[in-house]
PDB file of C-alpha atoms in Angstrom:
ATOM      1  CA  UNK E 151       0.000   0.000   0.000  1.00 40.00           C
ATOM      2  CA  UNK E 152       2.800   2.424   0.856  1.00 40.00           C
ATOM      3  CA  UNK E 153       4.494   1.724  -2.451  1.00 40.00           C
ATOM      4  CA  UNK E 154       1.223   2.428  -4.275  1.00 36.00           C
ATOM      5  CA  UNK E 155       0.695   5.745  -2.490  1.00 36.00           C
ATOM      6  CA  UNK E 156       4.285   6.775  -3.160  1.00 37.00           C
ATOM      7  CA  UNK E 157       3.912   5.933  -6.849  1.00 36.00           C
ATOM      8  CA  UNK E 158       0.733   7.983  -7.108  1.00 35.00           C
ATOM      9  CA  UNK E 159       2.399  10.920  -5.379  1.00 35.00           C
ATOM     10  CA  UNK E 160       5.375  10.816  -7.725  1.00 34.00           C
ATOM     11  CA  UNK E 161       3.055  10.550 -10.722  1.00 37.00           C
ATOM     12  CA  UNK E 162       1.080  13.581  -9.545  1.00 35.00           C
ATOM     13  CA  UNK E 163       4.242  15.608  -9.107  1.00 37.00           C
ATOM     14  CA  UNK E 164       5.369  14.561 -12.575  1.00 39.00           C
ATOM     15  CA  UNK E 165       2.175  15.775 -14.196  1.00 39.00           C
ATOM     16  CA  UNK E 166       2.298  18.967 -12.165  1.00 40.00           C
ATOM     17  CA  UNK E 167       5.740  19.861 -13.447  1.00 42.00           C
ATOM     18  CA  UNK E 168       5.143  18.689 -17.009  1.00 61.00           C
ATOM     19  CA  UNK E 169       3.035  21.763 -17.796  1.00 65.00           C
ATOM     20  CA  UNK E 170       4.551  24.157 -15.278  1.00 81.00           C
ATOM     21  CA  UNK E 171       5.243  27.147 -17.517  1.00 92.00           C
ATOM     22  CA  UNK E 172       2.520  29.725 -18.068  1.00 95.00           C
ATOM     23  CA  UNK E 173       2.288  31.635 -21.325  1.00 96.00           C
ATOM     24  CA  UNK E 174      -0.002  34.319 -22.662  1.00 97.00           C
ATOM     25  CA  UNK E 175      -0.739  33.960 -26.364  1.00 97.00           C
ATOM     26  CA  UNK E 176      -2.477  36.604 -28.449  1.00 97.00           C
ATOM     27  CA  UNK E 177      -3.623  36.514 -32.064  1.00 97.00           C
ATOM     28  CA  UNK E 178      -4.246  39.890 -33.691  1.00 96.00           C
ATOM     29  CA  UNK E 179      -6.842  39.625 -36.494  1.00 95.00           C
ATOM     30  CA  UNK E 180      -5.846  40.579 -40.002  1.00 95.00           C
ATOM     31  CA  UNK E 181      -7.961  42.117 -42.748  1.00 92.00           C
ATOM     32  CA  UNK E 182      -9.334  38.700 -43.762  1.00 92.00           C
ATOM     33  CA  UNK E 183     -10.253  37.491 -40.253  1.00 91.00           C
ATOM     34  CA  UNK E 184     -13.990  37.754 -40.972  1.00 83.00           C
ATOM     35  CA  UNK E 185     -14.215  39.170 -44.491  1.00 72.00           C
ATOM     36  CA  UNK E 186     -15.933  36.051 -45.916  1.00 69.00           C
ATOM     37  CA  UNK E 187     -16.590  33.524 -43.144  1.00 79.00           C
ATOM     38  CA  UNK E 188     -15.502  33.285 -39.527  1.00 84.00           C
ATOM     39  CA  UNK E 189     -11.968  31.979 -39.388  1.00 91.00           C
ATOM     40  CA  UNK E 190     -11.420  28.479 -37.998  1.00 93.00           C
ATOM     41  CA  UNK E 191      -8.267  28.050 -35.951  1.00 95.00           C
ATOM     42  CA  UNK E 192      -6.269  25.675 -33.777  1.00 96.00           C
ATOM     43  CA  UNK E 193      -3.201  26.267 -31.629  1.00 97.00           C
ATOM     44  CA  UNK E 194      -1.183  23.369 -30.251  1.00 97.00           C
ATOM     45  CA  UNK E 195       2.167  22.258 -28.820  1.00 97.00           C
ATOM     46  CA  UNK E 196       4.673  19.788 -30.267  1.00 97.00           C
ATOM     47  CA  UNK E 197       8.069  18.617 -29.086  1.00 97.00           C
ATOM     48  CA  UNK E 198      11.178  19.396 -31.128  1.00 97.00           C
ATOM     49  CA  UNK E 199      10.765  16.145 -33.082  1.00 97.00           C
ATOM     50  CA  UNK E 200       7.292  17.157 -34.248  1.00 96.00           C
ATOM     51  CA  UNK E 201       5.331  14.902 -31.890  1.00 96.00           C
ATOM     52  CA  UNK E 202       1.984  16.309 -30.798  1.00 95.00           C
ATOM     53  CA  UNK E 203       1.678  17.130 -27.081  1.00 95.00           C
ATOM     54  CA  UNK E 204      -1.530  19.064 -26.465  1.00 94.00           C
ATOM     55  CA  UNK E 205      -4.044  21.505 -27.938  1.00 95.00           C
ATOM     56  CA  UNK E 206      -4.123  24.991 -26.432  1.00 96.00           C
ATOM     57  CA  UNK E 207      -7.092  26.357 -28.387  1.00 95.00           C
ATOM     58  CA  UNK E 208      -9.472  25.295 -31.137  1.00 94.00           C
ATOM     59  CA  UNK E 209     -12.656  26.817 -32.496  1.00 92.00           C
ATOM     60  CA  UNK E 210     -15.892  25.002 -31.625  1.00 88.00           C
ATOM     61  CA  UNK E 211     -16.838  24.128 -35.175  1.00 86.00           C
ATOM     62  CA  UNK E 212     -13.505  22.448 -35.872  1.00 86.00           C
ATOM     63  CA  UNK E 213     -13.079  20.819 -32.462  1.00 85.00           C
ATOM     64  CA  UNK E 214     -16.626  19.551 -32.067  1.00 81.00           C
ATOM     65  CA  UNK E 215     -17.376  19.097 -35.780  1.00 80.00           C
ATOM     66  CA  UNK E 216     -20.382  21.411 -35.632  1.00 74.00           C
ATOM     67  CA  UNK E 217     -20.373  22.193 -39.339  1.00 74.00           C
ATOM     68  CA  UNK E 218     -23.431  23.759 -40.943  1.00 69.00           C
ATOM     69  CA  UNK E 219     -24.406  21.533 -43.874  1.00 64.00           C
ATOM     70  CA  UNK E 220     -21.128  19.689 -43.421  1.00 67.00           C
ATOM     71  CA  UNK E 221     -20.582  16.487 -45.423  1.00 71.00           C
ATOM     72  CA  UNK E 222     -20.535  13.043 -43.782  1.00 73.00           C
ATOM     73  CA  UNK E 223     -16.728  13.011 -43.713  1.00 75.00           C
ATOM     74  CA  UNK E 224     -16.644  16.358 -41.917  1.00 80.00           C
ATOM     75  CA  UNK E 225     -14.291  19.106 -43.005  1.00 88.00           C
ATOM     76  CA  UNK E 226     -10.766  17.596 -42.932  1.00 91.00           C
ATOM     77  CA  UNK E 227      -9.566  20.399 -45.218  1.00 93.00           C
ATOM     78  CA  UNK E 228     -10.458  23.097 -42.675  1.00 94.00           C
ATOM     79  CA  UNK E 229      -7.496  22.482 -40.331  1.00 96.00           C
ATOM     80  CA  UNK E 230      -5.683  19.455 -41.816  1.00 96.00           C
ATOM     81  CA  UNK E 231      -2.341  19.903 -40.054  1.00 97.00           C
ATOM     82  CA  UNK E 232      -3.986  20.054 -36.616  1.00 96.00           C
ATOM     83  CA  UNK E 233      -6.390  17.179 -37.372  1.00 94.00           C
ATOM     84  CA  UNK E 234      -3.529  14.900 -38.374  1.00 95.00           C
ATOM     85  CA  UNK E 235      -1.211  15.989 -35.547  1.00 96.00           C
ATOM     86  CA  UNK E 236      -3.831  15.628 -32.796  1.00 93.00           C
ATOM     87  CA  UNK E 237      -5.463  12.564 -34.375  1.00 90.00           C
ATOM     88  CA  UNK E 238      -8.862  14.152 -33.766  1.00 88.00           C
ATOM     89  CA  UNK E 239     -11.336  12.836 -36.328  1.00 84.00           C
ATOM     90  CA  UNK E 240     -12.709  15.598 -38.608  1.00 84.00           C
ATOM     91  CA  UNK E 241     -16.157  13.962 -38.513  1.00 77.00           C
ATOM     92  CA  UNK E 242     -18.314  12.631 -35.665  1.00 73.00           C
ATOM     93  CA  UNK E 243     -16.971   9.075 -35.870  1.00 66.00           C
ATOM     94  CA  UNK E 244     -14.755   9.381 -32.769  1.00 58.00           C
ATOM     95  CA  UNK E 245     -16.112   8.061 -29.486  1.00 51.00           C
ATOM     96  CA  UNK E 246     -17.104  10.657 -26.915  1.00 47.00           C
ATOM     97  CA  UNK E 247     -14.756   9.146 -24.323  1.00 43.00           C
ATOM     98  CA  UNK E 248     -11.763   9.252 -26.676  1.00 49.00           C
ATOM     99  CA  UNK E 249      -9.004  11.244 -24.927  1.00 43.00           C
ATOM    100  CA  UNK E 250      -8.195  12.978 -28.192  1.00 48.00           C
ATOM    101  CA  UNK E 251     -11.602  14.638 -28.398  1.00 50.00           C
ATOM    102  CA  UNK E 252     -11.787  15.994 -24.865  1.00 61.00           C
ATOM    103  CA  UNK E 253     -11.462  19.578 -26.068  1.00 70.00           C
ATOM    104  CA  UNK E 254     -14.142  21.323 -24.009  1.00 67.00           C
ATOM    105  CA  UNK E 255     -11.578  23.109 -21.863  1.00 68.00           C
ATOM    106  CA  UNK E 256      -9.817  24.715 -24.821  1.00 84.00           C
ATOM    107  CA  UNK E 257     -12.518  25.076 -27.485  1.00 76.00           C
ATOM    108  CA  UNK E 258     -14.259  28.379 -28.119  1.00 74.00           C
ATOM    109  CA  UNK E 259     -16.425  30.150 -30.643  1.00 69.00           C
ATOM    110  CA  UNK E 260     -14.541  32.272 -33.153  1.00 70.00           C
ATOM    111  CA  UNK E 261     -13.608  35.485 -31.395  1.00 72.00           C
ATOM    112  CA  UNK E 262     -14.284  38.732 -33.235  1.00 74.00           C
ATOM    113  CA  UNK E 263     -11.415  40.579 -31.579  1.00 83.00           C
ATOM    114  CA  UNK E 264      -8.828  37.877 -32.089  1.00 91.00           C
ATOM    115  CA  UNK E 265      -7.626  35.301 -29.579  1.00 95.00           C
ATOM    116  CA  UNK E 266      -6.194  35.934 -26.116  1.00 95.00           C
ATOM    117  CA  UNK E 267      -5.487  32.885 -23.976  1.00 95.00           C
ATOM    118  CA  UNK E 268      -3.411  31.947 -20.951  1.00 95.00           C
ATOM    119  CA  UNK E 269      -2.198  28.357 -20.873  1.00 95.00           C
ATOM    120  CA  UNK E 270       0.458  26.132 -19.328  1.00 95.00           C
ATOM    121  CA  UNK E 271       2.987  24.470 -21.623  1.00 96.00           C
ATOM    122  CA  UNK E 272       5.745  21.904 -20.991  1.00 94.00           C
ATOM    123  CA  UNK E 273       8.698  23.116 -18.953  1.00 93.00           C
ATOM    124  CA  UNK E 274      11.052  22.114 -21.767  1.00 94.00           C
ATOM    125  CA  UNK E 275      11.969  23.127 -25.299  1.00 97.00           C
ATOM    126  CA  UNK E 276       8.885  22.853 -27.500  1.00 97.00           C
ATOM    127  CA  UNK E 277       7.187  24.267 -30.587  1.00 98.00           C
ATOM    128  CA  UNK E 278       3.890  26.120 -30.723  1.00 98.00           C
ATOM    129  CA  UNK E 279       1.973  25.913 -33.994  1.00 98.00           C
ATOM    130  CA  UNK E 280      -1.179  27.698 -35.094  1.00 98.00           C
ATOM    131  CA  UNK E 281      -3.415  26.984 -38.103  1.00 98.00           C
ATOM    132  CA  UNK E 282      -6.087  29.222 -39.614  1.00 97.00           C
ATOM    133  CA  UNK E 283      -8.579  28.843 -42.438  1.00 96.00           C
ATOM    134  CA  UNK E 284     -11.485  30.798 -43.879  1.00 93.00           C
ATOM    135  CA  UNK E 285     -14.002  28.964 -46.076  1.00 90.00           C
ATOM    136  CA  UNK E 286     -14.942  30.308 -49.526  1.00 92.00           C
ATOM    137  CA  UNK E 287     -11.691  32.290 -49.623  1.00 94.00           C
ATOM    138  CA  UNK E 288     -11.424  32.185 -53.396  1.00 95.00           C
ATOM    139  CA  UNK E 289      -8.963  33.925 -55.697  1.00 95.00           C
ATOM    140  CA  UNK E 290      -7.655  33.430 -59.239  1.00 95.00           C
ATOM    141  CA  UNK E 291      -5.625  30.363 -58.238  1.00 96.00           C
ATOM    142  CA  UNK E 292      -8.167  28.752 -55.896  1.00 96.00           C
ATOM    143  CA  UNK E 293     -11.612  28.869 -57.491  1.00 96.00           C
ATOM    144  CA  UNK E 294     -14.948  27.203 -56.781  1.00 93.00           C
ATOM    145  CA  UNK E 295     -14.123  24.653 -59.484  1.00 93.00           C
ATOM    146  CA  UNK E 296     -10.726  23.530 -58.197  1.00 93.00           C
ATOM    147  CA  UNK E 297     -10.905  24.092 -54.443  1.00 91.00           C
ATOM    148  CA  UNK E 298     -14.454  23.308 -53.353  1.00 86.00           C
ATOM    149  CA  UNK E 299     -15.710  24.945 -50.161  1.00 88.00           C
ATOM    150  CA  UNK E 300     -12.241  25.658 -48.888  1.00 89.00           C
ATOM    151  CA  UNK E 301     -10.966  28.217 -51.360  1.00 94.00           C
ATOM    152  CA  UNK E 302      -7.378  28.856 -50.351  1.00 95.00           C
ATOM    153  CA  UNK E 303      -5.838  26.227 -48.054  1.00 96.00           C
ATOM    154  CA  UNK E 304      -5.165  26.731 -44.351  1.00 97.00           C
ATOM    155  CA  UNK E 305      -2.108  28.734 -43.302  1.00 98.00           C
ATOM    156  CA  UNK E 306       0.237  27.589 -40.553  1.00 98.00           C
ATOM    157  CA  UNK E 307       2.484  29.554 -38.212  1.00 98.00           C
ATOM    158  CA  UNK E 308       4.979  28.336 -35.652  1.00 98.00           C
ATOM    159  CA  UNK E 309       7.934  29.064 -33.402  1.00 98.00           C
ATOM    160  CA  UNK E 310      10.246  27.280 -30.996  1.00 97.00           C
ATOM    161  CA  UNK E 311       9.786  28.193 -27.344  1.00 97.00           C
ATOM    162  CA  UNK E 312      13.042  27.557 -25.494  1.00 95.00           C
ATOM    163  CA  UNK E 313      12.992  26.041 -22.026  1.00 92.00           C
ATOM    164  CA  UNK E 314      14.627  29.103 -20.467  1.00 89.00           C
ATOM    165  CA  UNK E 315      13.202  31.705 -22.803  1.00 88.00           C
ATOM    166  CA  UNK E 316      11.667  34.743 -21.091  1.00 87.00           C
ATOM    167  CA  UNK E 317      11.390  36.988 -24.148  1.00 92.00           C
ATOM    168  CA  UNK E 318       8.407  37.603 -26.385  1.00 96.00           C
ATOM    169  CA  UNK E 319       8.217  35.195 -29.319  1.00 97.00           C
ATOM    170  CA  UNK E 320       6.438  35.911 -32.611  1.00 98.00           C
ATOM    171  CA  UNK E 321       5.105  32.938 -34.558  1.00 98.00           C
ATOM    172  CA  UNK E 322       6.248  32.977 -38.180  1.00 98.00           C
ATOM    173  CA  UNK E 323       4.479  31.823 -41.333  1.00 97.00           C
ATOM    174  CA  UNK E 324       5.487  28.232 -42.181  1.00 97.00           C
ATOM    175  CA  UNK E 325       3.304  27.335 -45.166  1.00 97.00           C
ATOM    176  CA  UNK E 326      -0.101  25.875 -45.967  1.00 97.00           C
ATOM    177  CA  UNK E 327      -2.074  22.772 -45.180  1.00 97.00           C
ATOM    178  CA  UNK E 328      -3.387  20.239 -47.679  1.00 95.00           C
ATOM    179  CA  UNK E 329      -6.100  21.756 -49.864  1.00 93.00           C
ATOM    180  CA  UNK E 330      -8.323  18.669 -49.617  1.00 91.00           C
ATOM    181  CA  UNK E 331      -7.211  17.604 -46.120  1.00 93.00           C
ATOM    182  CA  UNK E 332      -5.583  14.378 -47.305  1.00 92.00           C
ATOM    183  CA  UNK E 333      -2.397  14.793 -45.252  1.00 95.00           C
ATOM    184  CA  UNK E 334      -0.984  16.666 -42.291  1.00 96.00           C
ATOM    185  CA  UNK E 335       2.065  18.067 -44.032  1.00 96.00           C
ATOM    186  CA  UNK E 336       3.026  21.730 -44.129  1.00 97.00           C
ATOM    187  CA  UNK E 337       3.470  22.703 -47.776  1.00 95.00           C
ATOM    188  CA  UNK E 338       6.085  25.429 -47.967  1.00 92.00           C
ATOM    189  CA  UNK E 339       5.930  26.201 -51.674  1.00 83.00           C
ATOM    190  CA  UNK E 340       2.208  26.623 -52.263  1.00 82.00           C
ATOM    191  CA  UNK E 341       1.563  29.135 -55.019  1.00 90.00           C
ATOM    192  CA  UNK E 342      -1.246  31.647 -55.389  1.00 95.00           C
ATOM    193  CA  UNK E 343      -1.836  32.338 -51.676  1.00 96.00           C
ATOM    194  CA  UNK E 344      -3.181  35.879 -51.237  1.00 96.00           C
ATOM    195  CA  UNK E 345      -5.863  36.835 -48.699  1.00 95.00           C
ATOM    196  CA  UNK E 346      -5.247  33.680 -46.614  1.00 96.00           C
ATOM    197  CA  UNK E 347      -2.041  35.305 -45.399  1.00 95.00           C
ATOM    198  CA  UNK E 348      -4.040  38.219 -43.988  1.00 95.00           C
ATOM    199  CA  UNK E 349      -6.371  36.146 -41.794  1.00 96.00           C
ATOM    200  CA  UNK E 350      -4.051  37.034 -38.929  1.00 96.00           C
ATOM    201  CA  UNK E 351      -1.782  40.036 -38.508  1.00 96.00           C
ATOM    202  CA  UNK E 352       0.376  38.857 -35.626  1.00 97.00           C
ATOM    203  CA  UNK E 353       0.725  35.972 -33.173  1.00 98.00           C
ATOM    204  CA  UNK E 354       2.659  36.664 -29.983  1.00 98.00           C
ATOM    205  CA  UNK E 355       3.666  34.414 -27.117  1.00 98.00           C
ATOM    206  CA  UNK E 356       4.768  35.984 -23.837  1.00 95.00           C
TER     207      UNK E 356
END
């Protein structure tokens, strides 16, 4: 019994220190934040090898699959990099008790004035990534005929947060997600991206 109690105590301490560093993250809206449809977004943490750790924020529609007139397969193209990293199903096929879909604590409706959150992250070197997408965001390269509901693909930002870093960090543009949601890769050489890059103006971590 004593060994069991000791093990539980050590485990509790381990979890307590795993996410011991508090950050304040703010997303400043850009000109295209709500110009067509409300932007869908997800913000999450990975280790330096690209392994998913936890979600810090996700919009309700994407996290809970509450799509208006959404197809049976959901909207995997809305936030494909986050869906693949987190292994959250883009449709309603996942079980309610699946640990990967317990997002109530971090999900929120799209905020008109941007995003301002306070979260705890691992007390170690890690990477914060953020993905944004606005439906029907068409241009000359991404039309209704070749890009469906999505228009331009999602845009992804990211930055390394050092273990001992105390300075402000700005997330930088990394590339785009898959147009049809078929993979979770970040495509760095996507052509024809215009207004998608102005969904957000700035992403700051303090």
